[in-house]
């Protein structure tokens, strides 16, 4: 069993990077990928601990892409290290833009008369300025009494098209595939049903991704039913893509998901890793 999708405190997970291989070993995994949002910064720490435990650490990250529909498109990248290559440089640019967006967003909410400061938001992210995202703004709005719940904060202020929405830089999915390849890695569509498409539309979108250099789609996903996983395994096979999988572990942020086993019924086969490695550029 392996797990190719986990998050640490480097992005929006609640466990430090070294805990991910520990939890994977406890679950009985032979390999685990750390896939923090837009960052490779947790990999050295995770790799050291994985080596001590005799477990394979697969370097990874998860990149948010431009996508016209609902839900957004997340792309997992594997086998890329933080070595200043084309993808790592682009990730640094995305993080800088996120920081600038967060400052503008705090300003915008102030202009809307909402009782919250940038410092409140950073505190919601455990003092980690680089890790701040809209969910932390939402939590700060709830704490300030300006929204009833995280979802209410998005519906009223933070969601796309709402009065507090401030856009940030995003890559096209094809750009991520190109940068991943140029950096020696592979690109995989994360949690495909998040795209909010019908079966036919999804098949079309996945076919386009395959043409633009994607290597796989995430089929064995923590929150998918056995039937949904089967549909995605079939779709991957039809498009000549690798059916990958992982829990999307975030620690206490998504308490229903465990490393390796997801909600208890996940078991990504070991063979997926060599299949994915076989797609790396020569
Ligand atoms: P950011 O990357 O800082 O723009 O934040 C994106 C995150 O905000 C997503 O990963 C979701 O967790 C959350 N999010 C975005 N839009 C919504 C929405 N309409 N309702 C609830 N959560 C949302
Ligand atoms: Fe996340
Ligand atoms: Fe995701
Ligand atoms: Zn994720």
mmCIF file of C-alpha atoms and ligand atoms in Angstrom:
data_model
loop_
_atom_site.group_PDB
_atom_site.id
_atom_site.type_symbol
_atom_site.label_atom_id
_atom_site.label_comp_id
_atom_site.label_asym_id
_atom_site.label_seq_id
_atom_site.Cartn_x
_atom_site.Cartn_y
_atom_site.Cartn_z
ATOM 1 C CA UNK A 1 0.000 0.000 0.000
ATOM 2 C CA UNK A 2 1.144 3.543 -0.782
ATOM 3 C CA UNK A 3 -0.265 7.077 -0.326
ATOM 4 C CA UNK A 4 0.496 9.694 -2.985
ATOM 5 C CA UNK A 5 -1.436 12.667 -1.542
ATOM 6 C CA UNK A 6 -0.753 14.247 1.889
ATOM 7 C CA UNK A 7 -0.374 17.745 3.352
ATOM 8 C CA UNK A 8 1.763 19.096 6.212
ATOM 9 C CA UNK A 9 2.075 22.407 8.073
ATOM 10 C CA UNK A 10 4.079 23.657 5.077
ATOM 11 C CA UNK A 11 0.646 24.257 3.514
ATOM 12 C CA UNK A 12 -2.715 23.660 5.179
ATOM 13 C CA UNK A 13 -2.135 20.387 7.042
ATOM 14 C CA UNK A 14 -1.798 20.228 10.832
ATOM 15 C CA UNK A 15 1.199 17.859 11.142
ATOM 16 C CA UNK A 16 4.834 18.831 10.590
ATOM 17 C CA UNK A 17 6.486 17.191 7.539
ATOM 18 C CA UNK A 18 8.362 14.518 9.551
ATOM 19 C CA UNK A 19 5.043 13.170 10.918
ATOM 20 C CA UNK A 20 3.814 12.188 7.453
ATOM 21 C CA UNK A 21 6.278 9.277 6.959
ATOM 22 C CA UNK A 22 5.723 8.260 10.597
ATOM 23 C CA UNK A 23 1.960 8.006 10.042
ATOM 24 C CA UNK A 24 2.509 6.241 6.720
ATOM 25 C CA UNK A 25 4.783 3.655 8.353
ATOM 26 C CA UNK A 26 2.221 3.075 11.129
ATOM 27 C CA UNK A 27 -0.473 2.519 8.492
ATOM 28 C CA UNK A 28 1.727 -0.034 6.716
ATOM 29 C CA UNK A 29 2.640 2.009 3.626
ATOM 30 C CA UNK A 30 5.786 1.203 1.639
ATOM 31 C CA UNK A 31 5.907 4.719 0.137
ATOM 32 C CA UNK A 32 4.323 8.102 0.798
ATOM 33 C CA UNK A 33 4.281 11.370 -1.148
ATOM 34 C CA UNK A 34 4.211 14.753 0.557
ATOM 35 C CA UNK A 35 2.145 17.046 -1.710
ATOM 36 C CA UNK A 36 1.828 20.436 -0.040
ATOM 37 C CA UNK A 37 -0.006 23.208 -1.918
ATOM 38 C CA UNK A 38 2.393 25.191 -4.132
ATOM 39 C CA UNK A 39 5.459 24.274 -2.032
ATOM 40 C CA UNK A 40 8.290 21.737 -1.923
ATOM 41 C CA UNK A 41 9.684 23.121 1.353
ATOM 42 C CA UNK A 42 8.708 20.140 3.549
ATOM 43 C CA UNK A 43 10.486 17.512 1.447
ATOM 44 C CA UNK A 44 13.973 17.460 3.094
ATOM 45 C CA UNK A 45 12.496 16.978 6.603
ATOM 46 C CA UNK A 46 10.060 14.309 5.387
ATOM 47 C CA UNK A 47 12.766 12.506 3.434
ATOM 48 C CA UNK A 48 15.132 12.313 6.430
ATOM 49 C CA UNK A 49 12.433 10.735 8.593
ATOM 50 C CA UNK A 50 11.329 8.369 5.814
ATOM 51 C CA UNK A 51 14.926 7.163 5.410
ATOM 52 C CA UNK A 52 15.148 6.442 9.156
ATOM 53 C CA UNK A 53 11.939 4.426 8.927
ATOM 54 C CA UNK A 54 12.933 2.555 5.769
ATOM 55 C CA UNK A 55 10.086 4.042 3.734
ATOM 56 C CA UNK A 56 10.200 5.646 0.287
ATOM 57 C CA UNK A 57 9.441 9.375 0.257
ATOM 58 C CA UNK A 58 8.058 10.514 -3.091
ATOM 59 C CA UNK A 59 8.681 14.234 -3.615
ATOM 60 C CA UNK A 60 5.534 16.097 -4.648
ATOM 61 C CA UNK A 61 3.346 19.186 -4.511
ATOM 62 C CA UNK A 62 -0.228 20.196 -5.450
ATOM 63 C CA UNK A 63 -0.723 23.189 -7.728
ATOM 64 C CA UNK A 64 -4.015 25.122 -8.023
ATOM 65 C CA UNK A 65 -4.748 25.890 -11.664
ATOM 66 C CA UNK A 66 -7.023 28.213 -13.582
ATOM 67 C CA UNK A 67 -10.331 26.535 -14.265
ATOM 68 C CA UNK A 68 -13.513 28.165 -15.485
ATOM 69 C CA UNK A 69 -15.933 25.740 -13.834
ATOM 70 C CA UNK A 70 -16.773 25.187 -10.188
ATOM 71 C CA UNK A 71 -14.387 23.618 -7.708
ATOM 72 C CA UNK A 72 -11.072 24.613 -9.235
ATOM 73 C CA UNK A 73 -8.493 22.280 -10.755
ATOM 74 C CA UNK A 74 -5.720 20.874 -8.590
ATOM 75 C CA UNK A 75 -2.718 19.227 -10.222
ATOM 76 C CA UNK A 76 -0.363 16.914 -8.361
ATOM 77 C CA UNK A 77 3.276 16.922 -9.446
ATOM 78 C CA UNK A 78 5.708 14.141 -8.503
ATOM 79 C CA UNK A 79 9.489 13.628 -8.622
ATOM 80 C CA UNK A 80 10.392 17.337 -8.591
ATOM 81 C CA UNK A 81 12.851 18.643 -5.995
ATOM 82 C CA UNK A 82 13.286 22.180 -4.680
ATOM 83 C CA UNK A 83 16.428 22.752 -6.766
ATOM 84 C CA UNK A 84 15.621 26.023 -8.543
ATOM 85 C CA UNK A 85 14.394 24.260 -11.702
ATOM 86 C CA UNK A 86 11.560 25.639 -13.844
ATOM 87 C CA UNK A 87 8.692 24.384 -11.667
ATOM 88 C CA UNK A 88 10.260 25.359 -8.294
ATOM 89 C CA UNK A 89 10.897 28.886 -9.649
ATOM 90 C CA UNK A 90 7.284 29.184 -10.773
ATOM 91 C CA UNK A 91 6.062 27.980 -7.367
ATOM 92 C CA UNK A 92 8.129 30.714 -5.704
ATOM 93 C CA UNK A 93 6.409 33.268 -7.930
ATOM 94 C CA UNK A 94 2.968 31.862 -7.018
ATOM 95 C CA UNK A 95 3.774 32.052 -3.300
ATOM 96 C CA UNK A 96 4.923 35.676 -3.611
ATOM 97 C CA UNK A 97 1.683 36.503 -5.405
ATOM 98 C CA UNK A 98 -0.363 34.749 -2.694
ATOM 99 C CA UNK A 99 1.318 36.882 -0.041
ATOM 100 C CA UNK A 100 0.538 40.084 -1.972
ATOM 101 C CA UNK A 101 -3.050 38.891 -2.564
ATOM 102 C CA UNK A 102 -3.512 38.228 1.153
ATOM 103 C CA UNK A 103 -2.460 41.795 2.011
ATOM 104 C CA UNK A 104 -4.842 43.202 -0.625
ATOM 105 C CA UNK A 105 -7.620 40.921 0.645
ATOM 106 C CA UNK A 106 -7.198 42.136 4.246
ATOM 107 C CA UNK A 107 -7.362 45.708 2.945
ATOM 108 C CA UNK A 108 -10.493 44.947 0.917
ATOM 109 C CA UNK A 109 -12.296 43.418 3.881
ATOM 110 C CA UNK A 110 -11.383 46.493 5.921
ATOM 111 C CA UNK A 111 -12.888 48.690 3.193
ATOM 112 C CA UNK A 112 -16.069 46.610 3.460
ATOM 113 C CA UNK A 113 -16.185 47.642 7.123
ATOM 114 C CA UNK A 114 -15.395 44.193 8.508
ATOM 115 C CA UNK A 115 -13.712 44.036 11.914
ATOM 116 C CA UNK A 116 -10.552 42.079 11.076
ATOM 117 C CA UNK A 117 -6.843 42.794 10.649
ATOM 118 C CA UNK A 118 -4.151 40.994 8.676
ATOM 119 C CA UNK A 119 -2.567 40.007 12.007
ATOM 120 C CA UNK A 120 -5.804 38.234 13.054
ATOM 121 C CA UNK A 121 -5.654 36.178 9.870
ATOM 122 C CA UNK A 122 -1.983 35.254 10.281
ATOM 123 C CA UNK A 123 -2.784 34.166 13.851
ATOM 124 C CA UNK A 124 -5.495 31.847 12.436
ATOM 125 C CA UNK A 125 -2.723 30.238 10.328
ATOM 126 C CA UNK A 126 -0.622 29.570 13.433
ATOM 127 C CA UNK A 127 1.584 32.597 12.767
ATOM 128 C CA UNK A 128 2.743 31.158 9.409
ATOM 129 C CA UNK A 129 2.320 34.084 7.019
ATOM 130 C CA UNK A 130 3.288 32.006 3.976
ATOM 131 C CA UNK A 131 0.596 29.425 4.768
ATOM 132 C CA UNK A 132 -2.311 31.875 4.842
ATOM 133 C CA UNK A 133 -5.230 31.115 2.537
ATOM 134 C CA UNK A 134 -8.851 32.147 2.240
ATOM 135 C CA UNK A 135 -9.957 29.510 4.785
ATOM 136 C CA UNK A 136 -7.928 31.435 7.399
ATOM 137 C CA UNK A 137 -9.654 34.678 6.399
ATOM 138 C CA UNK A 138 -12.941 32.823 6.777
ATOM 139 C CA UNK A 139 -11.979 31.593 10.261
ATOM 140 C CA UNK A 140 -10.981 35.123 11.285
ATOM 141 C CA UNK A 141 -14.327 36.466 10.028
ATOM 142 C CA UNK A 142 -16.153 33.833 12.093
ATOM 143 C CA UNK A 143 -14.031 34.664 15.166
ATOM 144 C CA UNK A 144 -14.829 38.361 14.691
ATOM 145 C CA UNK A 145 -18.550 37.591 14.558
ATOM 146 C CA UNK A 146 -18.873 38.773 10.937
ATOM 147 C CA UNK A 147 -19.911 35.323 9.649
ATOM 148 C CA UNK A 148 -21.725 32.351 11.160
ATOM 149 C CA UNK A 149 -19.486 29.678 9.672
ATOM 150 C CA UNK A 150 -16.548 29.183 7.326
ATOM 151 C CA UNK A 151 -18.990 28.445 4.494
ATOM 152 C CA UNK A 152 -21.045 31.543 5.382
ATOM 153 C CA UNK A 153 -17.862 33.654 5.185
ATOM 154 C CA UNK A 154 -17.185 32.289 1.673
ATOM 155 C CA UNK A 155 -20.795 32.717 0.563
ATOM 156 C CA UNK A 156 -20.977 36.313 1.803
ATOM 157 C CA UNK A 157 -17.480 37.672 1.198
ATOM 158 C CA UNK A 158 -14.651 35.409 0.063
ATOM 159 C CA UNK A 159 -16.003 33.147 -2.674
ATOM 160 C CA UNK A 160 -15.271 33.842 -6.349
ATOM 161 C CA UNK A 161 -17.395 36.801 -7.455
ATOM 162 C CA UNK A 162 -18.298 37.874 -3.899
ATOM 163 C CA UNK A 163 -17.520 41.445 -2.705
ATOM 164 C CA UNK A 164 -14.337 40.412 -0.906
ATOM 165 C CA UNK A 165 -12.940 38.279 -3.706
ATOM 166 C CA UNK A 166 -9.386 39.213 -4.718
ATOM 167 C CA UNK A 167 -7.847 37.023 -7.451
ATOM 168 C CA UNK A 168 -4.327 35.644 -7.386
ATOM 169 C CA UNK A 169 -1.989 34.273 -10.072
ATOM 170 C CA UNK A 170 -2.799 30.791 -11.352
ATOM 171 C CA UNK A 171 -1.187 28.544 -13.934
ATOM 172 C CA UNK A 172 -2.969 26.766 -16.769
ATOM 173 C CA UNK A 173 -3.028 22.963 -16.340
ATOM 174 C CA UNK A 174 -0.930 22.584 -19.507
ATOM 175 C CA UNK A 175 1.686 24.959 -18.033
ATOM 176 C CA UNK A 176 2.005 22.755 -14.963
ATOM 177 C CA UNK A 177 2.474 19.656 -17.131
ATOM 178 C CA UNK A 178 5.123 21.442 -19.210
ATOM 179 C CA UNK A 179 6.967 22.779 -16.134
ATOM 180 C CA UNK A 180 6.763 19.375 -14.412
ATOM 181 C CA UNK A 181 8.253 17.646 -17.448
ATOM 182 C CA UNK A 182 10.978 20.302 -17.800
ATOM 183 C CA UNK A 183 11.820 19.652 -14.127
ATOM 184 C CA UNK A 184 12.047 15.863 -14.510
ATOM 185 C CA UNK A 185 8.620 15.121 -13.032
ATOM 186 C CA UNK A 186 5.076 14.123 -13.957
ATOM 187 C CA UNK A 187 1.655 15.824 -13.613
ATOM 188 C CA UNK A 188 -1.517 14.117 -12.361
ATOM 189 C CA UNK A 189 -5.087 15.472 -12.131
ATOM 190 C CA UNK A 190 -6.102 15.507 -8.431
ATOM 191 C CA UNK A 191 -9.605 14.486 -7.216
ATOM 192 C CA UNK A 192 -11.166 14.664 -10.737
ATOM 193 C CA UNK A 193 -14.782 14.891 -9.511
ATOM 194 C CA UNK A 194 -13.985 18.293 -7.963
ATOM 195 C CA UNK A 195 -14.184 19.697 -11.489
ATOM 196 C CA UNK A 196 -17.965 19.414 -11.201
ATOM 197 C CA UNK A 197 -18.373 17.813 -14.642
ATOM 198 C CA UNK A 198 -20.744 15.188 -16.009
ATOM 199 C CA UNK A 199 -19.202 11.856 -16.991
ATOM 200 C CA UNK A 200 -18.996 12.822 -20.645
ATOM 201 C CA UNK A 201 -17.488 16.263 -19.913
ATOM 202 C CA UNK A 202 -14.959 14.741 -17.544
ATOM 203 C CA UNK A 203 -13.861 12.206 -20.153
ATOM 204 C CA UNK A 204 -13.351 15.073 -22.610
ATOM 205 C CA UNK A 205 -11.399 17.162 -20.103
ATOM 206 C CA UNK A 206 -9.169 14.208 -19.163
ATOM 207 C CA UNK A 207 -8.521 13.489 -22.831
ATOM 208 C CA UNK A 208 -7.360 17.097 -23.273
ATOM 209 C CA UNK A 209 -5.108 16.822 -20.231
ATOM 210 C CA UNK A 210 -3.580 13.645 -21.653
ATOM 211 C CA UNK A 211 -2.848 15.545 -24.877
ATOM 212 C CA UNK A 212 -1.225 18.368 -22.915
ATOM 213 C CA UNK A 213 1.250 16.027 -21.222
ATOM 214 C CA UNK A 214 -0.493 14.690 -18.102
ATOM 215 C CA UNK A 215 0.632 11.260 -16.882
ATOM 216 C CA UNK A 216 -2.251 10.227 -14.655
ATOM 217 C CA UNK A 217 -5.475 10.946 -12.808
ATOM 218 C CA UNK A 218 -6.177 10.381 -9.119
ATOM 219 C CA UNK A 219 -8.609 7.463 -9.037
ATOM 220 C CA UNK A 220 -8.101 5.915 -5.579
ATOM 221 C CA UNK A 221 -9.042 9.028 -3.597
ATOM 222 C CA UNK A 222 -9.758 9.064 0.132
ATOM 223 C CA UNK A 223 -13.255 10.507 -0.139
ATOM 224 C CA UNK A 224 -14.453 8.609 -3.237
ATOM 225 C CA UNK A 225 -16.773 5.622 -3.154
ATOM 226 C CA UNK A 226 -15.686 2.257 -4.581
ATOM 227 C CA UNK A 227 -17.888 2.990 -7.606
ATOM 228 C CA UNK A 228 -16.340 6.419 -8.192
ATOM 229 C CA UNK A 229 -12.849 4.929 -7.936
ATOM 230 C CA UNK A 230 -13.771 2.266 -10.476
ATOM 231 C CA UNK A 231 -15.106 4.889 -12.911
ATOM 232 C CA UNK A 232 -11.825 6.793 -12.702
ATOM 233 C CA UNK A 233 -9.684 3.659 -13.056
ATOM 234 C CA UNK A 234 -11.640 2.883 -16.257
ATOM 235 C CA UNK A 235 -11.281 6.448 -17.528
ATOM 236 C CA UNK A 236 -7.510 6.371 -16.895
ATOM 237 C CA UNK A 237 -7.230 3.079 -18.786
ATOM 238 C CA UNK A 238 -9.187 4.465 -21.749
ATOM 239 C CA UNK A 239 -6.886 7.503 -21.951
ATOM 240 C CA UNK A 240 -3.665 5.557 -21.430
ATOM 241 C CA UNK A 241 -3.046 7.316 -18.102
ATOM 242 C CA UNK A 242 -1.855 5.963 -14.756
ATOM 243 C CA UNK A 243 -4.617 5.590 -12.133
ATOM 244 C CA UNK A 244 -2.927 7.051 -9.040
ATOM 245 C CA UNK A 245 -4.258 7.576 -5.539
ATOM 246 C CA UNK A 246 -3.917 8.984 -2.076
ATOM 247 C CA UNK A 247 -5.765 10.032 1.050
ATOM 248 C CA UNK A 248 -5.470 13.867 0.825
ATOM 249 C CA UNK A 249 -4.567 13.734 4.512
ATOM 250 C CA UNK A 250 -4.644 17.205 6.167
ATOM 251 C CA UNK A 251 -4.544 16.167 9.856
ATOM 252 C CA UNK A 252 -7.148 17.884 12.047
ATOM 253 C CA UNK A 253 -8.184 20.092 9.100
ATOM 254 C CA UNK A 254 -9.908 17.049 7.497
ATOM 255 C CA UNK A 255 -10.310 14.753 10.501
ATOM 256 C CA UNK A 256 -12.090 12.009 8.543
ATOM 257 C CA UNK A 257 -8.960 11.139 6.543
ATOM 258 C CA UNK A 258 -5.991 9.030 7.723
ATOM 259 C CA UNK A 259 -2.646 8.600 5.952
ATOM 260 C CA UNK A 260 -2.728 5.409 3.859
ATOM 261 C CA UNK A 261 -6.251 4.260 4.677
ATOM 262 C CA UNK A 262 -8.278 7.445 4.074
ATOM 263 C CA UNK A 263 -11.693 6.809 5.635
ATOM 264 C CA UNK A 264 -10.670 3.223 6.366
ATOM 265 C CA UNK A 265 -11.381 1.704 2.959
ATOM 266 C CA UNK A 266 -8.460 3.098 0.938
ATOM 267 C CA UNK A 267 -5.557 0.954 -0.240
ATOM 268 C CA UNK A 268 -3.560 2.324 -3.171
ATOM 269 C CA UNK A 269 -1.635 -0.567 -4.780
ATOM 270 C CA UNK A 270 2.188 -0.508 -4.660
ATOM 271 C CA UNK A 271 2.352 -0.982 -8.456
ATOM 272 C CA UNK A 272 1.114 2.590 -9.035
ATOM 273 C CA UNK A 273 4.503 4.034 -8.060
ATOM 274 C CA UNK A 274 6.610 2.165 -10.666
ATOM 275 C CA UNK A 275 3.891 2.926 -13.251
ATOM 276 C CA UNK A 276 4.212 6.631 -12.481
ATOM 277 C CA UNK A 277 8.018 6.494 -12.449
ATOM 278 C CA UNK A 278 7.839 4.956 -15.910
ATOM 279 C CA UNK A 279 6.213 8.197 -17.160
ATOM 280 C CA UNK A 280 9.114 10.437 -16.112
ATOM 281 C CA UNK A 281 10.923 12.204 -18.953
ATOM 282 C CA UNK A 282 14.041 10.303 -20.042
HETATM 283 P P1 LIG B 1 -6.838 30.356 -1.599
HETATM 284 O O1 LIG B 1 -5.883 29.400 -2.253
HETATM 285 O O2 LIG B 1 -6.211 31.104 -0.466
HETATM 286 O O3 LIG B 1 -7.519 31.256 -2.576
HETATM 287 O O4 LIG B 1 -7.970 29.467 -0.911
HETATM 288 C C1 LIG B 1 -8.560 28.425 -1.622
HETATM 289 C C2 LIG B 1 -9.274 27.499 -0.656
HETATM 290 O O5 LIG B 1 -10.437 28.157 -0.142
HETATM 291 C C3 LIG B 1 -9.781 26.241 -1.321
HETATM 292 O O6 LIG B 1 -8.801 25.220 -1.290
HETATM 293 C C4 LIG B 1 -10.983 25.882 -0.486
HETATM 294 O O7 LIG B 1 -10.544 25.173 0.679
HETATM 295 C C5 LIG B 1 -11.506 27.220 -0.019
HETATM 296 N N1 LIG B 1 -12.613 27.715 -0.843
HETATM 297 C C6 LIG B 1 -12.555 28.376 -2.021
HETATM 298 N N2 LIG B 1 -13.773 28.718 -2.470
HETATM 299 C C7 LIG B 1 -14.650 28.265 -1.548
HETATM 300 C C8 LIG B 1 -16.086 28.297 -1.435
HETATM 301 N N3 LIG B 1 -16.854 28.917 -2.347
HETATM 302 N N4 LIG B 1 -16.638 27.716 -0.343
HETATM 303 C C9 LIG B 1 -15.866 27.126 0.588
HETATM 304 N N5 LIG B 1 -14.529 27.042 0.544
HETATM 305 C C10 LIG B 1 -13.919 27.608 -0.511
HETATM 306 FE FE1 LIG B 2 -5.488 21.635 1.202
HETATM 307 FE FE1 LIG B 3 -6.678 19.381 -3.681
HETATM 308 ZN ZN1 LIG B 4 -4.609 17.970 -1.457
#
